Amino acid sequence: MKYDVLIIGGGPVGNYLASLLSGKLDVAVVERKGSFGGKACTGIIGAEMYEALGLPEKAVLNAYNGAYFISKGSVFEISRKNPQAYLVDRKILERELAKRAIRRGAEYYLATNFLRFKNGKALVQHLDSQFEIEAEVYVGADGVNSAVARNIGTKTEGEVLKGWELEVLGNFKRERVEVWVNKDINPEFFFWVAPINEEEARVGTFGSIDALAKFLKLRRIKGGNILEFKSGAVILGWRKPWVKGNIALLGDAALQIKPTTAGGIVFGAYCARVLAKAILTGNLQMYEKGCSWVREQISFGLRVRKVFKDLSQEKIEEIFGILSTEEARRIIEERAEFDDHVRTIKALLKSPKLLAKLIRVAPWILRALI
Ligand SMILES: Cc1cc2nc3c(=O)[nH]c(=O)nc-3n(C[C@H](O)[C@H](O)[C@H](O)COP(=O)(O)OP(=O)(O)OC[C@H]3O[C@@H](n4cnc5c(N)ncnc54)[C@H](O)[C@@H]3O)c2cc1C
């Protein structure tokens, strides 16, 4: 059988695309694993986008309406009335999206590995047998190490970061995420503590395992209290092109990842919507253009990432001093958007008071961002 669309990779983004297209077109998904979930991923997703994208409520484990920002020398709290972010269960998220797609007619090939394209068809392997699947359009939603991207000869320019994700037992404030910035321990990234409930949380960072070990000590989380330990990787940067002939890349496979937090589910799902429209209208070429919001966020996020890497801990302490002022907290509480860092940072820089303070601390930051 020839499908209209073959999606390679049944992660959250591939399954979301399958749910959007099935019922309208003949869709198949090949997934290497024999079941959904299992990837190292904390599962923090902006609440507004989660709802706007229609992602499944059933996967939500917890909701955060605020955060503690903790540096070496200070702490400040941001609190808002409504939930700003959700913590989701990846397995349930992926399964629910796959269920939606299957109910609408999509066919899933689990435990099936995409090998390469051969004469315009996808060569795949299930157990010890190889066979070909043919489609009008192929979508590589097979993650950062995308075999589809390699096959079509894309160019990757980015920073590879190893990530760590633990589930631990301890005492936590359920409705607050903790964001720890301590470059003496980890020059690469911040640490996060995302409570599942009052006694369990997901803790993680990107960087070295040694940095993670030091953080656990600082946060007083005992090594013996770890319930789950996972590692993974992200690439922050660009992979181009996103479309070659009748093959498109989507999600992590296209590096649709937020450079500030390494979150990829919202950008991937946003681009899935654009791609679904491009496929349905028979105009794949409008896909990249239609994702301009995501491309702008990535481009700005990469500049913010560079600023973060260039900042010393002393400067970070001074910036924490600025961000913990009443004026900054008011702007963040009123205007910040979890998934729109361009808007959030621009709102902060529009305040003459904050701008003057920032110019005193590190004028080069402005040059880097504007
Ligand atoms: C430590 C860590 C924490 C993170 N925390 C968050 C977070 O809190 N929030 C957030 O939004 N993002 C987070 N991310 C990023 C997030 O995990 C990714 O952006 C997200 O998984 C991207 O989804 P995807 O469907 O594009 O790719 P993936 O989730 O990577 O899914 C790709 C799928 O393709 C399959 N596949 C791969 N190769 C083949 C093949 N050859 N044939 C068939 N199938 C194949 C894989 O098995 C997989 O199921 C985190 C990442 C890490 C490493």
Short mmCIF file of C-alpha atoms in Angstrom, two decimals, residues 10-363:
data_model
loop_
_atom_site.label_atom_id
_atom_site.label_comp_id
_atom_site.label_asym_id
_atom_site.label_seq_id
_atom_site.Cartn_x
_atom_site.Cartn_y
_atom_site.Cartn_z
CA GLY A 10 6.53 8.25 17.00
CA GLY A 11 7.67 10.69 19.68
CA PRO A 12 5.41 13.52 20.90
CA VAL A 13 5.89 15.61 17.76
CA GLY A 14 5.53 12.81 15.20
CA ASN A 15 2.41 11.53 16.96
CA TYR A 16 0.96 15.03 17.17
CA LEU A 17 1.42 15.45 13.41
CA ALA A 18 -0.15 12.02 12.85
CA SER A 19 -3.17 13.10 14.93
CA LEU A 20 -3.55 16.25 12.81
CA LEU A 21 -3.36 14.49 9.44
CA SER A 22 -5.13 11.21 10.04
CA GLY A 23 -8.75 11.09 8.97
CA LYS A 24 -7.87 13.52 6.17
CA LEU A 25 -5.05 11.53 4.57
CA ASP A 26 -3.69 7.96 4.73
CA VAL A 27 -1.01 8.21 7.41
CA ALA A 28 1.50 5.70 8.75
CA VAL A 29 4.04 6.10 11.55
CA VAL A 30 7.17 3.99 12.03
CA GLU A 31 8.60 3.96 15.53
CA ARG A 32 11.86 2.25 16.44
CA LYS A 33 10.83 1.43 20.00
CA GLY A 34 8.27 -1.19 20.93
CA SER A 35 6.40 1.20 23.23
CA PHE A 36 5.94 4.93 23.78
CA GLY A 37 7.84 7.18 26.20
CA GLY A 38 11.05 6.46 28.05
CA LYS A 39 13.07 9.41 26.78
CA ALA A 40 14.97 11.68 29.19
CA CYS A 41 12.67 14.68 29.29
CA THR A 42 11.36 16.57 32.30
CA GLY A 43 8.11 17.38 30.52
CA ILE A 44 7.70 21.05 31.42
CA ILE A 45 5.47 22.70 28.82
CA GLY A 46 4.02 26.24 28.78
CA ALA A 47 0.37 26.02 29.88
CA GLU A 48 -1.00 28.50 27.37
CA MET A 49 0.58 26.77 24.37
CA TYR A 50 -0.32 23.33 25.75
CA GLU A 51 -3.95 24.31 25.65
CA ALA A 52 -3.76 26.25 22.38
CA LEU A 53 -2.21 23.23 20.68
CA GLY A 54 -4.89 20.94 22.10
CA LEU A 55 -2.42 18.59 23.79
CA PRO A 56 -4.03 15.89 26.00
CA GLU A 57 -5.14 16.92 29.47
CA LYS A 58 -4.70 13.34 30.66
CA ALA A 59 -0.89 13.67 30.46
CA VAL A 60 -0.72 16.61 32.92
CA LEU A 61 0.79 15.60 36.26
CA ASN A 62 1.19 19.01 37.85
CA ALA A 63 0.73 22.76 37.20
CA TYR A 64 3.07 25.57 38.21
CA ASN A 65 1.93 29.11 38.81
CA GLY A 66 5.32 30.38 39.85
CA ALA A 67 9.01 29.79 40.20
CA TYR A 68 11.89 30.36 42.59
CA PHE A 69 15.00 31.76 40.92
CA ILE A 70 18.05 30.92 43.01
CA SER A 71 21.60 32.13 42.38
CA LYS A 72 24.67 31.68 44.58
CA GLY A 73 23.77 34.68 46.69
CA SER A 74 20.07 35.43 46.29
CA VAL A 75 16.57 34.08 45.76
CA PHE A 76 13.51 35.68 44.26
CA GLU A 77 10.05 34.38 43.58
CA ILE A 78 7.70 34.95 40.66
CA SER A 79 4.10 34.13 41.28
CA ARG A 80 1.08 34.43 39.01
CA LYS A 81 -2.59 33.68 39.44
CA ASN A 82 -2.93 31.11 36.68
CA PRO A 83 -0.77 28.09 35.86
CA GLN A 84 2.15 29.11 33.66
CA ALA A 85 3.50 25.67 32.91
CA TYR A 86 2.48 22.05 33.19
CA LEU A 87 4.51 19.01 34.05
CA VAL A 88 3.52 16.16 31.78
CA ASP A 89 4.05 12.44 31.68
CA ARG A 90 5.84 11.72 28.41
CA LYS A 91 4.56 8.17 28.04
CA ILE A 92 0.94 9.24 28.51
CA LEU A 93 1.44 12.24 26.20
CA GLU A 94 2.85 10.08 23.39
CA ARG A 95 0.30 7.27 23.85
CA GLU A 96 -2.68 9.63 23.96
CA LEU A 97 -1.58 11.37 20.76
CA ALA A 98 -0.99 8.01 19.08
CA LYS A 99 -4.43 6.83 20.23
CA ARG A 100 -6.03 9.94 18.68
CA ALA A 101 -4.19 9.26 15.41
CA ILE A 102 -5.08 5.54 15.36
CA ARG A 103 -8.75 6.26 16.10
CA ARG A 104 -8.75 8.59 13.09
CA GLY A 105 -7.24 5.88 10.88
CA ALA A 106 -3.43 6.15 11.15
CA GLU A 107 -1.41 2.92 11.02
CA TYR A 108 1.46 2.42 13.46
CA TYR A 109 4.47 0.19 12.85
CA LEU A 110 6.11 -0.20 16.28
CA ALA A 111 9.54 -1.76 16.83
CA THR A 112 10.29 -0.71 13.26
CA ASN A 113 13.51 1.08 12.47
CA PHE A 114 13.88 3.39 9.49
CA LEU A 115 17.15 2.54 7.74
CA ARG A 116 17.34 4.71 4.62
CA PHE A 117 15.55 5.84 1.48
CA LYS A 118 15.84 3.48 -1.45
CA ASN A 119 14.38 4.32 -4.88
CA GLY A 120 12.02 6.89 -3.36
CA LYS A 121 10.75 4.47 -0.68
CA ALA A 122 11.58 4.11 3.00
CA LEU A 123 13.53 0.96 3.82
CA VAL A 124 12.67 -0.19 7.33
CA GLN A 125 13.49 -3.13 9.55
CA HIS A 126 11.16 -4.98 11.93
CA LEU A 127 12.87 -7.72 13.96
CA ASP A 128 15.00 -9.52 11.35
CA SER A 129 13.00 -8.61 8.27
CA GLN A 130 13.50 -5.58 6.04
CA PHE A 131 10.78 -4.12 3.84
CA GLU A 132 9.91 -0.91 1.99
CA ILE A 133 7.12 1.58 2.72
CA GLU A 134 6.07 4.03 0.03
CA ALA A 135 4.44 7.42 0.57
CA GLU A 136 3.80 10.68 -1.27
CA VAL A 137 5.41 12.67 1.58
CA TYR A 138 7.92 11.55 4.20
CA VAL A 139 8.40 13.33 7.54
CA GLY A 140 11.50 12.80 9.67
CA ALA A 141 10.35 13.28 13.27
CA ASP A 142 13.05 10.95 14.53
CA GLY A 143 14.80 13.16 17.08
CA VAL A 144 18.14 15.00 17.26
CA ASN A 145 20.14 12.12 15.82
CA SER A 146 17.72 11.91 12.89
CA ALA A 147 18.55 9.22 10.36
CA VAL A 148 16.22 11.00 7.91
CA ALA A 149 18.25 14.22 8.25
CA ARG A 150 21.46 12.28 7.61
CA ASN A 151 19.89 10.58 4.61
CA ILE A 152 18.86 13.78 2.90
CA GLY A 153 22.23 15.41 3.58
CA THR A 154 21.26 18.27 5.90
CA LYS A 155 23.84 20.58 7.46
CA THR A 156 23.91 20.90 11.27
CA GLU A 157 25.47 23.83 13.09
CA GLY A 158 24.93 23.75 16.80
CA GLU A 159 26.06 23.06 20.31
CA VAL A 160 25.61 19.49 21.52
CA LEU A 161 24.67 19.27 25.20
CA LYS A 162 24.35 16.16 27.29
CA GLY A 163 21.34 16.29 29.60
CA TRP A 164 20.50 14.57 32.88
CA GLU A 165 17.08 13.90 34.30
CA LEU A 166 16.38 12.36 37.68
CA GLU A 167 13.28 11.60 39.68
CA VAL A 168 14.01 12.06 43.35
CA LEU A 169 12.30 11.85 46.71
CA GLY A 170 12.42 14.90 49.02
CA ASN A 171 10.37 17.88 50.18
CA PHE A 172 9.07 20.24 47.53
CA LYS A 173 6.61 23.06 47.07
CA ARG A 174 4.20 21.51 44.59
CA GLU A 175 3.22 24.60 42.57
CA ARG A 176 6.71 26.12 42.16
CA VAL A 177 9.56 25.20 39.82
CA GLU A 178 13.04 25.93 41.14
CA VAL A 179 15.58 27.42 38.73
CA TRP A 180 19.14 27.43 40.10
CA VAL A 181 21.87 29.42 38.34
CA ASN A 182 25.35 28.68 39.65
CA LYS A 183 28.08 28.85 37.05
CA ASP A 184 30.74 27.86 39.60
CA ILE A 185 29.10 24.44 39.62
CA ASN A 186 27.79 24.35 36.06
CA PRO A 187 29.07 26.89 33.51
CA GLU A 188 26.90 25.30 30.77
CA PHE A 189 23.34 25.57 32.04
CA PHE A 190 20.95 26.16 34.91
CA PHE A 191 19.54 23.41 37.14
CA TRP A 192 15.83 22.79 37.47
CA VAL A 193 13.73 21.13 40.15
CA ALA A 194 10.22 20.39 38.91
CA PRO A 195 7.96 18.91 41.61
CA ILE A 196 5.54 16.15 40.64
CA ASN A 197 3.97 16.53 44.08
CA GLU A 198 5.16 17.47 47.59
CA GLU A 199 7.55 14.55 47.85
CA GLU A 200 8.71 13.74 44.32
CA ALA A 201 10.43 15.96 41.78
CA ARG A 202 12.26 15.82 38.49
CA VAL A 203 15.73 17.35 38.76
CA GLY A 204 18.00 18.01 35.85
CA THR A 205 20.52 20.03 33.94
CA PHE A 206 22.63 20.00 30.81
CA GLY A 207 26.40 19.69 31.22
CA SER A 208 28.66 17.31 33.09
CA ILE A 209 27.60 14.54 35.46
CA ASP A 210 30.00 16.07 37.97
CA ALA A 211 27.99 19.32 37.89
CA LEU A 212 24.81 17.35 38.57
CA ALA A 213 26.44 15.53 41.51
CA LYS A 214 27.55 18.87 43.02
CA PHE A 215 24.06 20.28 42.62
CA LEU A 216 22.42 17.32 44.35
CA LYS A 217 24.73 17.98 47.31
CA LEU A 218 23.91 21.70 47.29
CA ARG A 219 20.16 21.01 47.08
CA ARG A 220 20.54 18.37 49.81
CA ILE A 221 19.18 15.55 47.70
CA LYS A 222 20.69 12.27 48.82
CA GLY A 223 22.13 9.94 46.18
CA GLY A 224 20.09 7.18 47.81
CA ASN A 225 16.85 9.11 47.15
CA ILE A 226 17.02 8.79 43.36
CA LEU A 227 14.07 6.88 41.92
CA GLU A 228 14.93 7.22 38.24
CA PHE A 229 18.05 8.27 36.32
CA LYS A 230 18.05 9.13 32.61
CA SER A 231 20.38 10.87 30.21
CA GLY A 232 19.85 12.33 26.77
CA ALA A 233 21.12 15.04 24.47
CA VAL A 234 19.99 18.14 22.65
CA ILE A 235 21.55 20.23 19.92
CA LEU A 236 21.01 23.98 20.17
CA GLY A 237 21.40 25.58 16.76
CA TRP A 238 20.28 25.06 13.18
CA ARG A 239 19.78 22.11 10.88
CA LYS A 240 19.01 23.02 7.30
CA PRO A 241 17.07 22.63 5.13
CA TRP A 242 13.81 21.50 6.75
CA VAL A 243 12.43 20.36 3.38
CA LYS A 244 14.11 18.50 0.53
CA GLY A 245 11.86 17.34 -2.30
CA ASN A 246 9.01 15.36 -0.71
CA ILE A 247 10.82 14.90 2.63
CA ALA A 248 10.39 17.26 5.62
CA LEU A 249 12.07 17.36 9.03
CA LEU A 250 10.10 18.13 12.17
CA GLY A 251 10.66 18.59 15.92
CA ASP A 252 14.09 17.76 17.33
CA ALA A 253 15.06 16.29 13.95
CA ALA A 254 14.89 19.88 12.60
CA LEU A 255 16.40 21.29 15.86
CA GLN A 256 13.14 23.11 16.65
CA ILE A 257 14.44 23.47 20.22
CA LYS A 258 14.36 26.51 22.52
CA PRO A 259 18.02 27.49 23.07
CA THR A 260 17.27 29.11 26.45
CA THR A 261 15.69 26.06 28.13
CA ALA A 262 16.29 23.20 25.65
CA GLY A 263 12.53 22.56 25.58
CA GLY A 264 11.39 21.21 22.22
CA ILE A 265 7.83 19.95 22.51
CA VAL A 266 6.02 23.26 21.98
CA PHE A 267 8.15 24.42 19.03
CA GLY A 268 7.90 20.97 17.45
CA ALA A 269 4.11 20.84 17.90
CA TYR A 270 3.73 24.41 16.60
CA CYS A 271 5.71 23.47 13.47
CA ALA A 272 3.68 20.26 13.14
CA ARG A 273 0.59 22.41 12.72
CA VAL A 274 2.26 24.43 9.99
CA LEU A 275 3.55 21.28 8.31
CA ALA A 276 0.10 19.66 8.44
CA LYS A 277 -1.34 22.65 6.63
CA ALA A 278 1.49 22.62 4.05
CA ILE A 279 0.90 18.90 3.37
CA LEU A 280 -2.88 19.27 3.17
CA THR A 281 -2.59 22.13 0.69
CA GLY A 282 0.07 20.33 -1.32
CA ASN A 283 2.57 23.12 -0.76
CA LEU A 284 5.52 21.80 1.28
CA GLN A 285 7.54 24.86 0.40
CA MET A 286 5.39 27.06 2.67
CA TYR A 287 6.42 24.98 5.73
CA GLU A 288 9.71 26.73 6.62
CA LYS A 289 8.27 30.14 5.94
CA GLY A 290 5.17 29.35 8.02
CA CYS A 291 7.39 28.53 11.02
CA SER A 292 8.84 32.06 11.15
CA TRP A 293 7.71 32.51 14.79
CA VAL A 294 9.79 29.48 15.81
CA ARG A 295 12.76 30.55 13.70
CA GLU A 296 12.68 34.01 15.32
CA GLN A 297 12.54 32.44 18.81
CA ILE A 298 15.49 30.16 18.00
CA SER A 299 17.53 32.98 16.53
CA PHE A 300 16.94 35.26 19.55
CA GLY A 301 17.34 32.33 21.96
CA LEU A 302 20.77 31.55 20.52
CA ARG A 303 21.83 35.13 21.25
CA VAL A 304 20.53 34.85 24.83
CA ARG A 305 22.39 31.55 25.16
CA LYS A 306 25.64 33.25 24.06
CA VAL A 307 25.08 36.01 26.63
CA PHE A 308 24.50 33.38 29.35
CA LYS A 309 27.73 31.59 28.42
CA ASP A 310 29.73 34.82 28.48
CA LEU A 311 28.39 35.99 31.87
CA SER A 312 30.47 35.48 35.01
CA GLN A 313 28.69 34.39 38.20
CA GLU A 314 29.36 37.87 39.64
CA LYS A 315 27.46 39.46 36.74
CA ILE A 316 24.67 36.90 37.16
CA GLU A 317 24.36 37.96 40.81
CA GLU A 318 23.99 41.59 39.65
CA ILE A 319 21.36 40.59 37.07
CA PHE A 320 19.48 38.66 39.75
CA GLY A 321 19.58 41.93 41.74
CA ILE A 322 17.86 43.70 38.82
CA LEU A 323 15.32 40.92 38.18
CA SER A 324 14.32 40.74 41.84
CA THR A 325 13.34 44.44 41.94
CA GLU A 326 9.64 45.19 42.24
CA GLU A 327 9.57 46.76 38.75
CA ALA A 328 11.09 43.67 37.06
CA ARG A 329 8.88 41.25 38.96
CA ARG A 330 5.81 43.27 38.08
CA ILE A 331 6.68 43.16 34.36
CA ILE A 332 7.42 39.44 34.53
CA GLU A 333 4.23 38.74 36.43
CA GLU A 334 2.15 40.81 34.00
CA ARG A 335 3.84 40.25 30.66
CA ALA A 336 6.13 37.21 30.65
CA GLU A 337 5.21 34.36 28.35
CA PHE A 338 6.65 30.94 29.04
CA ASP A 339 7.14 30.09 25.38
CA ASP A 340 7.84 33.56 24.00
CA HIS A 341 11.18 34.71 25.33
CA VAL A 342 11.51 37.36 22.64
CA ARG A 343 8.40 39.09 24.03
CA THR A 344 9.39 38.60 27.66
CA ILE A 345 12.91 40.01 27.32
CA LYS A 346 11.73 42.88 25.11
CA ALA A 347 9.08 43.79 27.73
CA LEU A 348 11.79 43.97 30.40
CA LEU A 349 14.10 46.07 28.21
CA LYS A 350 11.29 48.54 27.49
CA SER A 351 11.36 49.70 31.11
CA PRO A 352 13.69 52.76 31.29
CA LYS A 353 14.55 51.98 34.93
CA LEU A 354 15.58 48.39 34.22
CA LEU A 355 17.38 49.38 31.04
CA ALA A 356 19.47 51.98 32.93
CA LYS A 357 20.37 49.38 35.56
CA LEU A 358 21.35 46.82 32.94
CA ILE A 359 23.51 49.35 31.09
CA ARG A 360 25.37 50.00 34.36
CA VAL A 361 25.95 46.28 34.96
CA ALA A 362 26.82 45.01 31.48
CA PRO A 363 26.17 47.26 28.47
#
